[in-house]
Short mmCIF file of C-alpha atoms and ligand atoms in Angstrom, two decimals:
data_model
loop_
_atom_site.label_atom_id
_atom_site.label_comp_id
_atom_site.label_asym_id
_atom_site.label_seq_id
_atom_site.Cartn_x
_atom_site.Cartn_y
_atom_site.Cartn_z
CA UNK A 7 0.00 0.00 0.00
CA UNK A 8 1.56 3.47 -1.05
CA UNK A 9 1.82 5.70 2.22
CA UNK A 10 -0.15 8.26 1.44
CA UNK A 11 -1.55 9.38 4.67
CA UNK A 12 -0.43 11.43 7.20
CA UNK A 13 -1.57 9.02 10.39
CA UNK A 14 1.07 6.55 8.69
CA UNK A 15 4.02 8.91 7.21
CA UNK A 16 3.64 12.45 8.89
CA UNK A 17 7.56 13.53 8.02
CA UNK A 18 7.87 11.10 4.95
CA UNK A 19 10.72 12.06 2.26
CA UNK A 20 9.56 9.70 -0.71
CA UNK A 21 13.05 9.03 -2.80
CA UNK A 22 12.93 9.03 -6.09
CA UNK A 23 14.58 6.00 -6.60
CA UNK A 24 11.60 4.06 -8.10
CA UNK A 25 11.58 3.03 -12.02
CA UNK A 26 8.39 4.76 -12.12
CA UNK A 27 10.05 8.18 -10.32
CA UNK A 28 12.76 7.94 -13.21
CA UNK A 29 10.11 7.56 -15.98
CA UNK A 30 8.79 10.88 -14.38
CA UNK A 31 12.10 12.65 -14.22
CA UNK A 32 12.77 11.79 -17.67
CA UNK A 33 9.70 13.18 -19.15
CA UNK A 34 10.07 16.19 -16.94
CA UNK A 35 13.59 16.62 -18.69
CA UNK A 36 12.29 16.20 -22.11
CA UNK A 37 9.65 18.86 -21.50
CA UNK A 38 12.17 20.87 -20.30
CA UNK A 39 14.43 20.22 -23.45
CA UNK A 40 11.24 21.19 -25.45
CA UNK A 41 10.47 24.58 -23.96
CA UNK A 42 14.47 26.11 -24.34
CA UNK A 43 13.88 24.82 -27.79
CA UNK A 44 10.75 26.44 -28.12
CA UNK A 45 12.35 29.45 -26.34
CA UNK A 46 15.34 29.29 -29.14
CA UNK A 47 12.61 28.95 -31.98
CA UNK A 48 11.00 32.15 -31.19
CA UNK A 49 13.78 33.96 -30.22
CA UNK A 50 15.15 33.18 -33.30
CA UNK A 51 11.66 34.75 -35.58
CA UNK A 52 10.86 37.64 -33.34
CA UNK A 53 14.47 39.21 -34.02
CA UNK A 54 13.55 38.75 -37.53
CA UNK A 55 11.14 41.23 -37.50
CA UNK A 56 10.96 44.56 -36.15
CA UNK A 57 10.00 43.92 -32.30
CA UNK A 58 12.00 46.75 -30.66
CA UNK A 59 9.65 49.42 -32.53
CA UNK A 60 6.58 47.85 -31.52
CA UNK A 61 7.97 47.67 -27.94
CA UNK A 62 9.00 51.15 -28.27
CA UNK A 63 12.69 50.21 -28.03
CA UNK A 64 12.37 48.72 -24.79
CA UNK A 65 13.54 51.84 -23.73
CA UNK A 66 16.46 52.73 -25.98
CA UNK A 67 16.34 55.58 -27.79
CA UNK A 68 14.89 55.20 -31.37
CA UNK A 69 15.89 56.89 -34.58
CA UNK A 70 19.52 56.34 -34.56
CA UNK A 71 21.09 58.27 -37.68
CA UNK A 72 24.70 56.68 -37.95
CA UNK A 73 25.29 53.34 -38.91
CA UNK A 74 26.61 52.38 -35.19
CA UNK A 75 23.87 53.72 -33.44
CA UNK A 76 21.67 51.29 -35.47
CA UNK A 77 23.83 48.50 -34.41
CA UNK A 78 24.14 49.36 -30.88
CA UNK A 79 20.04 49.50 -31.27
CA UNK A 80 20.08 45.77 -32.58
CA UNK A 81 22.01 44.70 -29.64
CA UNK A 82 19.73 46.07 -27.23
CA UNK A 83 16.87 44.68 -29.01
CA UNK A 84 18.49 41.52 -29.15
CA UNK A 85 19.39 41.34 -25.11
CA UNK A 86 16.28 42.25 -24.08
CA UNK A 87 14.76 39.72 -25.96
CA UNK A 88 17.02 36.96 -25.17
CA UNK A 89 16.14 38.41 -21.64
CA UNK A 90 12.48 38.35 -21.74
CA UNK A 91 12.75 34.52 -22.96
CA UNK A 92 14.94 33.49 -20.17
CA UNK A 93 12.42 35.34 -18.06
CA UNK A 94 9.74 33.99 -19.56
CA UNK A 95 10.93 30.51 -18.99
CA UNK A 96 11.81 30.76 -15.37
CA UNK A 97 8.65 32.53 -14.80
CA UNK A 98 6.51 29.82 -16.37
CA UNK A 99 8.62 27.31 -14.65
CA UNK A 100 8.25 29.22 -11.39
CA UNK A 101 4.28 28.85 -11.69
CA UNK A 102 4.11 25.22 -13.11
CA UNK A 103 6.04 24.30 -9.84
CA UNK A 104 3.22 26.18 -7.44
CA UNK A 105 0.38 24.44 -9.10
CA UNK A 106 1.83 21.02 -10.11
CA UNK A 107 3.54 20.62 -6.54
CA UNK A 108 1.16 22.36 -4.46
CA UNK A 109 0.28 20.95 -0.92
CA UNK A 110 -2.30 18.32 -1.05
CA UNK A 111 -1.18 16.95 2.51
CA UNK A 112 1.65 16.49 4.50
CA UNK A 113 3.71 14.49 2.73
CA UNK A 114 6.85 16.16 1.23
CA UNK A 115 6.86 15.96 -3.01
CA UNK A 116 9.71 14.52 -4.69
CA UNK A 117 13.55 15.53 -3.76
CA UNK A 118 15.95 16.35 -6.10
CA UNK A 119 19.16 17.38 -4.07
CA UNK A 120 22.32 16.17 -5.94
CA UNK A 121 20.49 15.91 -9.49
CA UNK A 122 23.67 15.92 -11.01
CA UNK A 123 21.98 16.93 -15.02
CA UNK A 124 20.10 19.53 -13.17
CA UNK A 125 23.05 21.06 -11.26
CA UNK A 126 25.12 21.15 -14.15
CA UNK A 127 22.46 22.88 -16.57
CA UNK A 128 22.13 25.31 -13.97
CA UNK A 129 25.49 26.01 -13.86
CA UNK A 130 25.73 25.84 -17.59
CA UNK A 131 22.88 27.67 -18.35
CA UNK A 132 24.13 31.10 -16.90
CA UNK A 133 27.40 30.70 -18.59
CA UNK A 134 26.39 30.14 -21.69
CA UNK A 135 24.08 33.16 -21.49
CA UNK A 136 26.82 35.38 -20.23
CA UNK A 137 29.17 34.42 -22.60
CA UNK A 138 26.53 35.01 -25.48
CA UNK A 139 25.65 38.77 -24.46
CA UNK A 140 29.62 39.46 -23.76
CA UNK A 141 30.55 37.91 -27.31
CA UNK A 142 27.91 39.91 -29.26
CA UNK A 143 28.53 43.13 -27.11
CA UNK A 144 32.36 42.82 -27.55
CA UNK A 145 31.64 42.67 -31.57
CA UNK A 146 29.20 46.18 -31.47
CA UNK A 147 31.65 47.36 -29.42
CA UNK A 148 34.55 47.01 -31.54
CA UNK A 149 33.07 47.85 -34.55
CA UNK A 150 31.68 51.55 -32.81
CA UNK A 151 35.04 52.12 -31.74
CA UNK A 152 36.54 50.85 -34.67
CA UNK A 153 38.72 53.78 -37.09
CA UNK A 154 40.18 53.24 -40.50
CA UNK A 155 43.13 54.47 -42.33
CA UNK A 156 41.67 56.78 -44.79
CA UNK A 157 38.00 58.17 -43.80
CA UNK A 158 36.42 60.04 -46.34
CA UNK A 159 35.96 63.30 -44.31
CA UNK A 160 37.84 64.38 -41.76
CA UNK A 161 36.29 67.10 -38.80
CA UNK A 162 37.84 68.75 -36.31
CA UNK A 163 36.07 69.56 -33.07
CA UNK A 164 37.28 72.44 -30.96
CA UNK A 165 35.65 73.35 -27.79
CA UNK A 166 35.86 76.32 -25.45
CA UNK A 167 33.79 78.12 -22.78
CA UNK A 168 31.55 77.92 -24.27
CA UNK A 169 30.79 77.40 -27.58
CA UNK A 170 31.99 74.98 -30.71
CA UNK A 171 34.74 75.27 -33.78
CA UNK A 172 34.45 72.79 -36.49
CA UNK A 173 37.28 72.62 -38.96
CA UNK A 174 37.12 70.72 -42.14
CA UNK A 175 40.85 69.47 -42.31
CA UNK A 176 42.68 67.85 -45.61
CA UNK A 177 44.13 64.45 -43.65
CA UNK A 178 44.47 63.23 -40.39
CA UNK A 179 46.79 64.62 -37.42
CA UNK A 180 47.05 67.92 -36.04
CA UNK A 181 49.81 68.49 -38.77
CA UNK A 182 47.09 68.45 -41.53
CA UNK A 183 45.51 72.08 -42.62
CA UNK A 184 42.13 73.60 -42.01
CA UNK A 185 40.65 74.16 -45.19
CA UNK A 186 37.09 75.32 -43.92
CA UNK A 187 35.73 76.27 -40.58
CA UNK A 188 32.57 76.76 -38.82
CA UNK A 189 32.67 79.05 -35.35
CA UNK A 190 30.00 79.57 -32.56
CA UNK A 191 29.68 82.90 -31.22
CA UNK A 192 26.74 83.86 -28.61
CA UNK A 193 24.68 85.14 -31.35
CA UNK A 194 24.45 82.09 -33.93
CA UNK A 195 24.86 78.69 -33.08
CA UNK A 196 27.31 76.37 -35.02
CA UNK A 197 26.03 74.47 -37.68
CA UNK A 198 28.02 71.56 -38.85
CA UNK A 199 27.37 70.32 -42.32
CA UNK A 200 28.36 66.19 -43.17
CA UNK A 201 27.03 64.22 -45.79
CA UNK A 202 25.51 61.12 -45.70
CA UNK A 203 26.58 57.50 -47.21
CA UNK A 204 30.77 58.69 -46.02
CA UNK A 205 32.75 57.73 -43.87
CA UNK A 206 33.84 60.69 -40.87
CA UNK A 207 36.73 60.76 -38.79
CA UNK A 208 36.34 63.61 -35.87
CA UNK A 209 39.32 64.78 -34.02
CA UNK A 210 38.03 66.43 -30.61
CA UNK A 211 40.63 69.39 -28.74
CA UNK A 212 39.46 71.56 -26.19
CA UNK A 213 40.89 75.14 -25.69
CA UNK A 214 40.34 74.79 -21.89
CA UNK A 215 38.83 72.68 -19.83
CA UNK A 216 37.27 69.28 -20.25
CA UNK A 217 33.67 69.29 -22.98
CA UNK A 218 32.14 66.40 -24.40
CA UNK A 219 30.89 65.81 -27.98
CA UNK A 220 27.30 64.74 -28.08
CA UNK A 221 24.87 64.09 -30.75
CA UNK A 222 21.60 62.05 -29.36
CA UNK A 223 21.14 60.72 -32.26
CA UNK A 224 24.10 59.40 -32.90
CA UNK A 225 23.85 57.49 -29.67
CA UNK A 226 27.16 58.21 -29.18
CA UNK A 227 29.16 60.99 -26.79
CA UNK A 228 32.82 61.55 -26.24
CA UNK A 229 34.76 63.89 -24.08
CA UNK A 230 37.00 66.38 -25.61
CA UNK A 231 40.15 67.16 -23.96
CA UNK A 232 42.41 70.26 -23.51
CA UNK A 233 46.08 69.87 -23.95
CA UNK A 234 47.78 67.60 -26.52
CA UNK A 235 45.18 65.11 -26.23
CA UNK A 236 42.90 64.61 -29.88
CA UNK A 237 40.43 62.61 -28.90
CA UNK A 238 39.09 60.47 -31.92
CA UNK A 239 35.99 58.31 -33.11
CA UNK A 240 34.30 57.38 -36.49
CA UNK A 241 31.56 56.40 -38.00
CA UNK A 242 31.15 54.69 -41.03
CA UNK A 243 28.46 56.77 -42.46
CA UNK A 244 25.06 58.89 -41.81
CA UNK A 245 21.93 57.24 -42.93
CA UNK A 246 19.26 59.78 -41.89
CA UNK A 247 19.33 63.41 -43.65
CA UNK A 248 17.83 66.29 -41.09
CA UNK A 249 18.91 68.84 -38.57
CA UNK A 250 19.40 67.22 -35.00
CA UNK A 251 21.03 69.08 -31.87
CA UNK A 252 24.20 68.66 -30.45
CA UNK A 253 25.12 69.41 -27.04
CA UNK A 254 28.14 69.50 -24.36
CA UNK A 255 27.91 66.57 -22.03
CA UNK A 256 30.69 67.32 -19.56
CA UNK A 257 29.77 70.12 -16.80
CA UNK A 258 32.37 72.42 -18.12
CA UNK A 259 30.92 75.83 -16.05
CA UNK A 260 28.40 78.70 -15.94
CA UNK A 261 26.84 78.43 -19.21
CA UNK A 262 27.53 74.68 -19.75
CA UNK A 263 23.83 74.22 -20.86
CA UNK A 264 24.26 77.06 -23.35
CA UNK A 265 26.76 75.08 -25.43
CA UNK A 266 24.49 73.81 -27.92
CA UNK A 267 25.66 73.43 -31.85
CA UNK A 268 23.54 71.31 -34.58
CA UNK A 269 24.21 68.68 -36.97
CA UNK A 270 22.94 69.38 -40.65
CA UNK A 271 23.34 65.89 -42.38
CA UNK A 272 23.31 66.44 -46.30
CA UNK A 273 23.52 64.64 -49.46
CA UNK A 274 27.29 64.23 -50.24
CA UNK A 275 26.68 66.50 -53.55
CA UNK A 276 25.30 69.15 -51.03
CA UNK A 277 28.07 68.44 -49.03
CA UNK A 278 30.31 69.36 -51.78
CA UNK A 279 28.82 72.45 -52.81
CA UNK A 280 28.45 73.68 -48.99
CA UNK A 281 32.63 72.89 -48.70
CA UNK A 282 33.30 74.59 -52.01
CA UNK A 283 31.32 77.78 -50.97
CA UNK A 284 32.84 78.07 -47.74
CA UNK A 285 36.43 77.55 -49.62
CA UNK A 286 35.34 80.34 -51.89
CA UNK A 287 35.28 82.68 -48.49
CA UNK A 288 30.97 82.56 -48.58
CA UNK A 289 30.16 82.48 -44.88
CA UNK A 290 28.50 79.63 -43.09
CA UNK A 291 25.20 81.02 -43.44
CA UNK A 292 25.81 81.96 -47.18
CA UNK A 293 27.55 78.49 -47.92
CA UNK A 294 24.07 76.85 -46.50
CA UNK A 295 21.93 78.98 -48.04
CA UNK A 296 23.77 78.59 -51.36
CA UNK A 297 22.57 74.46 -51.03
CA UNK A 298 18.98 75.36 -49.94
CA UNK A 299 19.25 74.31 -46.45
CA UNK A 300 18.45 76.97 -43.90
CA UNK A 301 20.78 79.42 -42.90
CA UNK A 302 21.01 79.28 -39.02
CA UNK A 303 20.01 76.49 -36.58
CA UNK A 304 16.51 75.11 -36.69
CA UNK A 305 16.78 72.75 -33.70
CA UNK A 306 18.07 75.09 -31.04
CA UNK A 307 18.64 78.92 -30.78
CA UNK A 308 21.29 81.31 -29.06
CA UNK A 309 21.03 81.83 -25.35
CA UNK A 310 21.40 85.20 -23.79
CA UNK A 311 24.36 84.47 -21.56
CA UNK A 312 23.74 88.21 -20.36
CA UNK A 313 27.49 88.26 -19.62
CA UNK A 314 28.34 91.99 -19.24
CA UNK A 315 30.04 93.95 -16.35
CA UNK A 316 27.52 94.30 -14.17
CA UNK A 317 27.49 90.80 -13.15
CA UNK A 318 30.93 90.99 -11.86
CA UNK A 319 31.05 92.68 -8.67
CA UNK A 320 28.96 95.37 -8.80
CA UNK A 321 28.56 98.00 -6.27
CA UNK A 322 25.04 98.70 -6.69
CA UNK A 323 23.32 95.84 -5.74
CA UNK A 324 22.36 94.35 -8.75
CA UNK A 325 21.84 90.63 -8.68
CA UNK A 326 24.13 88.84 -10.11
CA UNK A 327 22.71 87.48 -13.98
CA UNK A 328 20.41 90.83 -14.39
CA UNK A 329 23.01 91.90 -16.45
CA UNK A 330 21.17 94.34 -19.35
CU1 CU B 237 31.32 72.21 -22.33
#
């Protein structure tokens, strides 16, 4: 007669060492086997399609316009969804084990210390995972960072308190020559021009403290340094033609949040043209306007930094920023 009731076994621990126990085990393996393939399967359609946009990007920021930023947007896609299956998984495991093994009296269900398969696909499991996400995120991250011998443009950033430079440069280095230039002042914020479908090497220097480069949409930010440091990145081309907003990312002083510049991304023959103009001595505004694109900043404005004598010191009581 089985024990089954508590008068007989109150503290039973049934072992699992019945043929019937190891029937059970094994079809409780093979249903496990079935659902990480079933978890592979659909991991393996839903990054076919676009699931990040219908998710909203879990998060991420959408509308990458370099090349990189749409890779490092795949790889977050791709985690979260590798995530969500693993979570998935354990969750439906988690809830399978509360019904299937809830208490129906007081004798204990089956044991499984020292499952040896089980301990070792735990142990696996993780590993594998790991190693998965660090492989694929080692590849993005290599190819962001990656820079090649002879990019087909070549910027140079310069920052200061507390505005932007760009200079178009013939070659690489700081030995190679400025050939056009684009320069912030308080009244009209930078505008730098770059063309789509080419490659761009930027060359950050900073003519005091520490700025930082930043582009949202290029998903992408990197500090620029004072002193001999030229701080470099690349990407291998724009994809998206528009005007998007660039800001300073490093706390550099008073009027940090005033640093803005934008980002005009062009057709390469617009590109061209703009270049040739501005060679010709046409000023920024004139060089745009000359390729139909308009003339000052469309994304951000000048800020009124309302930096005059009075707010230094002033005898008479004026508060310090009421400037004129
Ligand atoms: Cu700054």
């Amino acid at each position: 007669m089985v024990a089954r009731s508590s008068e007989v076994r109150p503290t039973a621990v049934r072992h699992s060492a019945s043929p019937k126990a190891g029937g059970r085990r094994g079809r409780g393996a093979g249903r496990l086997a079935g659902l990480g393939l079933g978890a592979g399967a659909a991991l393996v359609l839903l990054t076919g399609c676009d699931v990040g946009a219908a998710f909203d990007g879990f998060g991420w920021p959408q509308g990458g316009i370099s090349a990189e930023s749409r890779r490092m947007y795949d790889l977050w896609i791709a985690s979260c969804i590798a995530a969500l299956a693993v979570g998935v998984f354990v969750w439906g495991l988690i809830f399978w084990c509360i019904i299937r093994y809830r208490k129906r009296g007081n004798e204990l269900p089956v044991q499984t210390r020292f499952n040896m398969p089980m301990e070792f696909l735990y142990t696996i499991a993780p590993i594998l995972i790991v190693s998965v996400l660090f492989y694929y995120t080692a590849v993005v991250q290599t190819d962001v960072e990656k820079r090649t011998p002879n990019p087909d443009v070549v910027v140079e950033i310069v920052a200061f308190k507390w505005n932007w430079q760009f200079n178009y440069r013939d070659g690489l280095g700081k030995d190679a020559n400025t050939v056009a230039s684009v320069l912030g002042t308080s009244e009209v914020i930078p505008v730098l021009v770059l063309p789509t479908n080419r490659s761009i090497r930027f060359e950050e220097t900073s003519k005091d403290v520490i700025h930082s480069f930043w582009v949202p949409e290029l998903l992408f930010k990197r500090d620029v340094f004072p002193g001999k440091i030229r701080n470099e990145f690349e990407i291998s081309e724009l994809v998206t033609e528009g005007a998007y907003v660039g800001r300073c990312a490093e706390l550099c002083g008073s009027y940090h949040a005033f640093m803005n510049f934008e980002l005009r991304v062009v057709s390469p023959e617009e590109y061209e043209q703009f270049l040739a103009a501005k060679r010709g001595g046409r000023s920024t505004q004139e060089a745009l306007q000359s390729i139909g694109e308009d003339p000052y900043a469309t994304t951000t404005r000048p800020f009124e930094t309302r930096r005059t004598e009075s707010n230094f010191n002033n005898a008479a009581g004026t508060p310090a920023g009421a400037g004129r």
